[in-house]
mmCIF file of C-alpha atoms in Angstrom:
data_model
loop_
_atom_site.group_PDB
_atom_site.id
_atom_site.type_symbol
_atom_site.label_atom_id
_atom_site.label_comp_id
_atom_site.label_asym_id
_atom_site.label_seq_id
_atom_site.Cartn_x
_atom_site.Cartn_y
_atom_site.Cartn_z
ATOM 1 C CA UNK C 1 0.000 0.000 0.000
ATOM 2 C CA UNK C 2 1.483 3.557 -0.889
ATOM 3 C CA UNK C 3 0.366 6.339 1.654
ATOM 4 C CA UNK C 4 1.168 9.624 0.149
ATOM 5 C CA UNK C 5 1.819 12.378 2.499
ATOM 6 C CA UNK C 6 0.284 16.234 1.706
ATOM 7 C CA UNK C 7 2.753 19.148 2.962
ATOM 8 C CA UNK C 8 1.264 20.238 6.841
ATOM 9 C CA UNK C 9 -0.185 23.175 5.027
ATOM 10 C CA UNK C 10 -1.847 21.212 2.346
ATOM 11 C CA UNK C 11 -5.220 20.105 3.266
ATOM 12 C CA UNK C 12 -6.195 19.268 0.123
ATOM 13 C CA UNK C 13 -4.782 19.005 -3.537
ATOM 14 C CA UNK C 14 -7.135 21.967 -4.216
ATOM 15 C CA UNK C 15 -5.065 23.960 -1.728
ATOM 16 C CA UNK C 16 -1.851 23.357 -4.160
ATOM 17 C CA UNK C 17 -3.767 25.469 -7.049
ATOM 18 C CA UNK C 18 -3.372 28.225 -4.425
ATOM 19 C CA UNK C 19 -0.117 28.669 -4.303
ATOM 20 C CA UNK C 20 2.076 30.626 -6.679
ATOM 21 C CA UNK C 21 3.393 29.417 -9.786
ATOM 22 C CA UNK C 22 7.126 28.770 -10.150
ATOM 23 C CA UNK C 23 8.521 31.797 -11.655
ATOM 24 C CA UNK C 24 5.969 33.848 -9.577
ATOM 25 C CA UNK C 25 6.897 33.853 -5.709
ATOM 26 C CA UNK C 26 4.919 34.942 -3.806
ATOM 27 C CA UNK C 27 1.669 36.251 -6.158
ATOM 28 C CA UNK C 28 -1.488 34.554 -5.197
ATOM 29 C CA UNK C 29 -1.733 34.027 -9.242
ATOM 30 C CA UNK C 30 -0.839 31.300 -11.209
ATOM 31 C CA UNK C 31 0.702 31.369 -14.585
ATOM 32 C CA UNK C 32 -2.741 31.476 -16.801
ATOM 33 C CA UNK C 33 -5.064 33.599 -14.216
ATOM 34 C CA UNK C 34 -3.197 37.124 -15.757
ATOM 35 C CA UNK C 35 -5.758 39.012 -16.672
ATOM 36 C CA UNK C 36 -4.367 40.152 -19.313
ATOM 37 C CA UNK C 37 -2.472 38.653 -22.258
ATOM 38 C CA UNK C 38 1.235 38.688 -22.364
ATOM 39 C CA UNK C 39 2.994 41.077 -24.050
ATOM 40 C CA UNK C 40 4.952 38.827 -26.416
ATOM 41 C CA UNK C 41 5.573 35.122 -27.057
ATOM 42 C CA UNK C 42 7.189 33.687 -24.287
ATOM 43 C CA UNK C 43 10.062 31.323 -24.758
ATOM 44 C CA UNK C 44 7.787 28.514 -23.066
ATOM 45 C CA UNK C 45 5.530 29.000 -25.663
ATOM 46 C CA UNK C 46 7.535 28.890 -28.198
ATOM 47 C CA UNK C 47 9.072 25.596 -27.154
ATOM 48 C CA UNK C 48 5.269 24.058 -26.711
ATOM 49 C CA UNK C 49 4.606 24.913 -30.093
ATOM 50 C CA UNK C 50 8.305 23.320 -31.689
ATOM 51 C CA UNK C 51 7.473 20.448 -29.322
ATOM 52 C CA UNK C 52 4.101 20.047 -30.950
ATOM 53 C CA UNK C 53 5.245 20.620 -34.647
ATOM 54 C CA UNK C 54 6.287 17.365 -35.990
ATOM 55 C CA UNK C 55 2.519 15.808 -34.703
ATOM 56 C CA UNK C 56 1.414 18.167 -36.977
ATOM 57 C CA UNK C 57 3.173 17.808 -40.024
ATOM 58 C CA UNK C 58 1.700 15.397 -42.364
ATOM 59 C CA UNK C 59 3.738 12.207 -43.065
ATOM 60 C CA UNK C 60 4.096 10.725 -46.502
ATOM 61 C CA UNK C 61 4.085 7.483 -45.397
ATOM 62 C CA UNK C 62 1.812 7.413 -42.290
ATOM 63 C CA UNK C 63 2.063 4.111 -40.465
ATOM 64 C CA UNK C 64 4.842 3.001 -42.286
ATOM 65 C CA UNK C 65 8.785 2.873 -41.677
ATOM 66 C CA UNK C 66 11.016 5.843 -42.835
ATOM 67 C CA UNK C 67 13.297 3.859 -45.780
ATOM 68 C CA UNK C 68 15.959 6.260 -44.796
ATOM 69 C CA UNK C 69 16.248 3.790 -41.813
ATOM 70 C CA UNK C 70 17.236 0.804 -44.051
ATOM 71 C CA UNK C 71 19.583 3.023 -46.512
ATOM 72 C CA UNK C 72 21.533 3.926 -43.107
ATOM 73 C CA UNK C 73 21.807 0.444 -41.555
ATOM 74 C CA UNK C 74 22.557 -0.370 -44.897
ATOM 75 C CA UNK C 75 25.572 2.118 -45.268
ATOM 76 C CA UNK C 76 26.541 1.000 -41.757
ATOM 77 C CA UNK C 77 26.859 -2.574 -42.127
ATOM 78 C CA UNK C 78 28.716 -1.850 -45.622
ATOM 79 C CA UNK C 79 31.056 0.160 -43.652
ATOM 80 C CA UNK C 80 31.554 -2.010 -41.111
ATOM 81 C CA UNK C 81 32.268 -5.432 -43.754
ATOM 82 C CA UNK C 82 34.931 -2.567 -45.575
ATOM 83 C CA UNK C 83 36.694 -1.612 -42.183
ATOM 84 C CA UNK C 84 36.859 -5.468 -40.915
ATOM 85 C CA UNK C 85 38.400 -6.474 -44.950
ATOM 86 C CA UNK C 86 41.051 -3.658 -43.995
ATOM 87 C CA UNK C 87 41.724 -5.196 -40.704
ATOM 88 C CA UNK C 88 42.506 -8.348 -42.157
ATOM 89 C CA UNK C 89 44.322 -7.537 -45.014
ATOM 90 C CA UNK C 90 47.272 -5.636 -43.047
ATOM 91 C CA UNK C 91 46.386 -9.017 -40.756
ATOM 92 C CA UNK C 92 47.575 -10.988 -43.996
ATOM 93 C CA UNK C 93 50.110 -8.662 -44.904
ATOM 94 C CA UNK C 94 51.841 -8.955 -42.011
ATOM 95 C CA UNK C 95 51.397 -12.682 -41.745
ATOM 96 C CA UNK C 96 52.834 -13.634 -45.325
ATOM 97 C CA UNK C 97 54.552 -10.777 -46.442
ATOM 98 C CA UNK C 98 52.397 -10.356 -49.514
ATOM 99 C CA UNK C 99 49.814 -7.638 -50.482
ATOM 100 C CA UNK C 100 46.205 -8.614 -49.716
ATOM 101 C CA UNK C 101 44.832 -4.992 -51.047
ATOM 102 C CA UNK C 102 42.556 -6.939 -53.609
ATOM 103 C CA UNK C 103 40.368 -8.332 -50.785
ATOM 104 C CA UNK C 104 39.278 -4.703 -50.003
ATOM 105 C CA UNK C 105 37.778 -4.086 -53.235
ATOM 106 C CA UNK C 106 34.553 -5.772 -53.618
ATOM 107 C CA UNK C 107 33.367 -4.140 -49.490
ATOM 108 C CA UNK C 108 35.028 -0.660 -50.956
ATOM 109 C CA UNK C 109 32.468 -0.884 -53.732
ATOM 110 C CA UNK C 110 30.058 -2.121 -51.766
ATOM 111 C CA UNK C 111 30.032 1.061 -49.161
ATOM 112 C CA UNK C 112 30.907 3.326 -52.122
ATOM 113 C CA UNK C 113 27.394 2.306 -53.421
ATOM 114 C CA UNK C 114 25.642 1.674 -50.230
ATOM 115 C CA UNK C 115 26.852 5.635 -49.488
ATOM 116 C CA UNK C 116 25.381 6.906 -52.704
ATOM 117 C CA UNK C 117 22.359 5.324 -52.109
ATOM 118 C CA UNK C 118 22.312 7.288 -48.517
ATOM 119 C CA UNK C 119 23.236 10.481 -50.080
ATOM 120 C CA UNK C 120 20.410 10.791 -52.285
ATOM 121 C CA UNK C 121 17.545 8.673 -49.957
ATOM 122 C CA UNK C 122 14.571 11.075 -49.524
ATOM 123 C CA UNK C 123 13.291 10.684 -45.666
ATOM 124 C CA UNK C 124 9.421 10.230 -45.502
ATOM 125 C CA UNK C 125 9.402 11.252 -42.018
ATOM 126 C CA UNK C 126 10.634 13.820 -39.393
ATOM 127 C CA UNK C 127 12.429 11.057 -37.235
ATOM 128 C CA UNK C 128 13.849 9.657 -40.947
ATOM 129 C CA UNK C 129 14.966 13.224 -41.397
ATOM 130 C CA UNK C 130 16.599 13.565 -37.875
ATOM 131 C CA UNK C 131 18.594 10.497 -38.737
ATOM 132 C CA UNK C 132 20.171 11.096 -41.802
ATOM 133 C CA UNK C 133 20.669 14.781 -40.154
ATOM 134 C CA UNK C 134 22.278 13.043 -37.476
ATOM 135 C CA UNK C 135 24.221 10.050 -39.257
ATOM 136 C CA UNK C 136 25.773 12.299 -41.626
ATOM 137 C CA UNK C 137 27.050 15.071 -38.901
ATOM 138 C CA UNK C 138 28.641 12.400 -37.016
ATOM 139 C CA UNK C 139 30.516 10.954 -40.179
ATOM 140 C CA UNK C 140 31.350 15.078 -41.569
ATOM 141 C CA UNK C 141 32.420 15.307 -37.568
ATOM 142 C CA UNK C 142 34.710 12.025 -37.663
ATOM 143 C CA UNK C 143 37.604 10.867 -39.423
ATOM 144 C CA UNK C 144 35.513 9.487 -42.209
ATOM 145 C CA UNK C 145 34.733 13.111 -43.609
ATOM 146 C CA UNK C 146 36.264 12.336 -46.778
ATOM 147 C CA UNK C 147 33.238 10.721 -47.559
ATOM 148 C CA UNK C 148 31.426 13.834 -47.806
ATOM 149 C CA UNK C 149 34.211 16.173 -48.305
ATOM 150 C CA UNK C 150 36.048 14.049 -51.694
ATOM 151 C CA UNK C 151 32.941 12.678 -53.583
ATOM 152 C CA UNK C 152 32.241 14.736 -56.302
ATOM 153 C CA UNK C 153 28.447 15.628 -56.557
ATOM 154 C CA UNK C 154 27.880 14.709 -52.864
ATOM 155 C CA UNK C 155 27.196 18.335 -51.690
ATOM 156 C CA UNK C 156 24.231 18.552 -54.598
ATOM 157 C CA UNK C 157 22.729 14.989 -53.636
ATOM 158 C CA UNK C 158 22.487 15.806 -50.193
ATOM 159 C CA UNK C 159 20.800 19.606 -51.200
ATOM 160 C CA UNK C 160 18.125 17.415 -53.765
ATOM 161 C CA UNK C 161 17.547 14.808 -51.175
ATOM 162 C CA UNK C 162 16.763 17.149 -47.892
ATOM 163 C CA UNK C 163 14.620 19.380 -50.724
ATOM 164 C CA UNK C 164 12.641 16.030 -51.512
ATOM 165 C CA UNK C 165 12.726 15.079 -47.805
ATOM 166 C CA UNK C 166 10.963 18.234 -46.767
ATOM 167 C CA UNK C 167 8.650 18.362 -49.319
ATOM 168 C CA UNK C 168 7.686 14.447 -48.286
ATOM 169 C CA UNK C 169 7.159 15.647 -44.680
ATOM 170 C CA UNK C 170 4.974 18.147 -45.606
ATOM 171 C CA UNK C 171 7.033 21.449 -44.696
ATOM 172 C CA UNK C 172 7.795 22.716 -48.478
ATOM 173 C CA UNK C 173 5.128 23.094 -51.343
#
């Protein structure tokens, strides 16, 4: 059994709309008893109405899964296979002595094209957005910028593909 215990001035929970509003100490009103409107848009506001603005935009695709998702998992486990055939070439390398560059080239390919792919994906969806947003930042941030910085064409991909992406979530005509 939970017992919940009131403050010794509380004798009710109607006695907590009493009291002043954080932000107000002291005044006997709470935030929305003003008789008057505010004189601006208050920051709280503001961040109510950002908070409530991708459950307003319409989605594409309602109900279904952003495919942005699968082009980044997609780019991510090509990556990965590419890193791990580096790895064990020099492995080889060092092993026998001989150059084991060629079993790099097929998982190079692979993440060139799974990368493409990424680059021009069109999200469906704010959260789809937010992730390719995200996923690319953190690869511009890292020490795989070259992908962005050396592909020619990348910089116009990604401009067509957020263009598409916003007019899919509903925010451009």
């Amino acid at each position: 059994m939970t017992i919940i215990h009131l403050p010794p001035h509380a004798e009710s929970t109607d006695s907590f709309s009493a009291q002043a509003s954080i932000g107000e100490p002291g005044m006997g009103n709470r935030a929305g008893d003003s008789p008057k409107p505010s004189a601006g848009l208050s920051r709280r506001t503001a961040l109510a109405g950002l908070a409530m603005l991708p459950a307003a935009l319409p989605a594409a695709a309602a109900g279904t899964v952003d495919p942005i998702f699968a082009a980044i998992d997609a780019h991510r486990q090509a990556h990965a296979v590419h890193l791990a055939a580096i790895d064990e070439a020099a492995r080889l390398e060092v092993l026998t002595g001989e150059n084991w560059g060629d079993i790099t080239e097929q998982p190079c390919q692979d993440e060139n094209d799974a990368f493409d792919v990424l680059l021009r994906a069109t999200a469906t969806t704010v959260p789809g957005l937010l992730a390719k947003l995200t996923y690319l930042r953190a690869i511009a941030e890292g020490k795989e910028a070259w992908m962005l910085d050396e592909r020619e064409g990348s910089a116009l991909h990604l401009i067509v593909s957020f263009a598409e992406s916003l007019q899919n979530i509903g925010v451009m005509a």
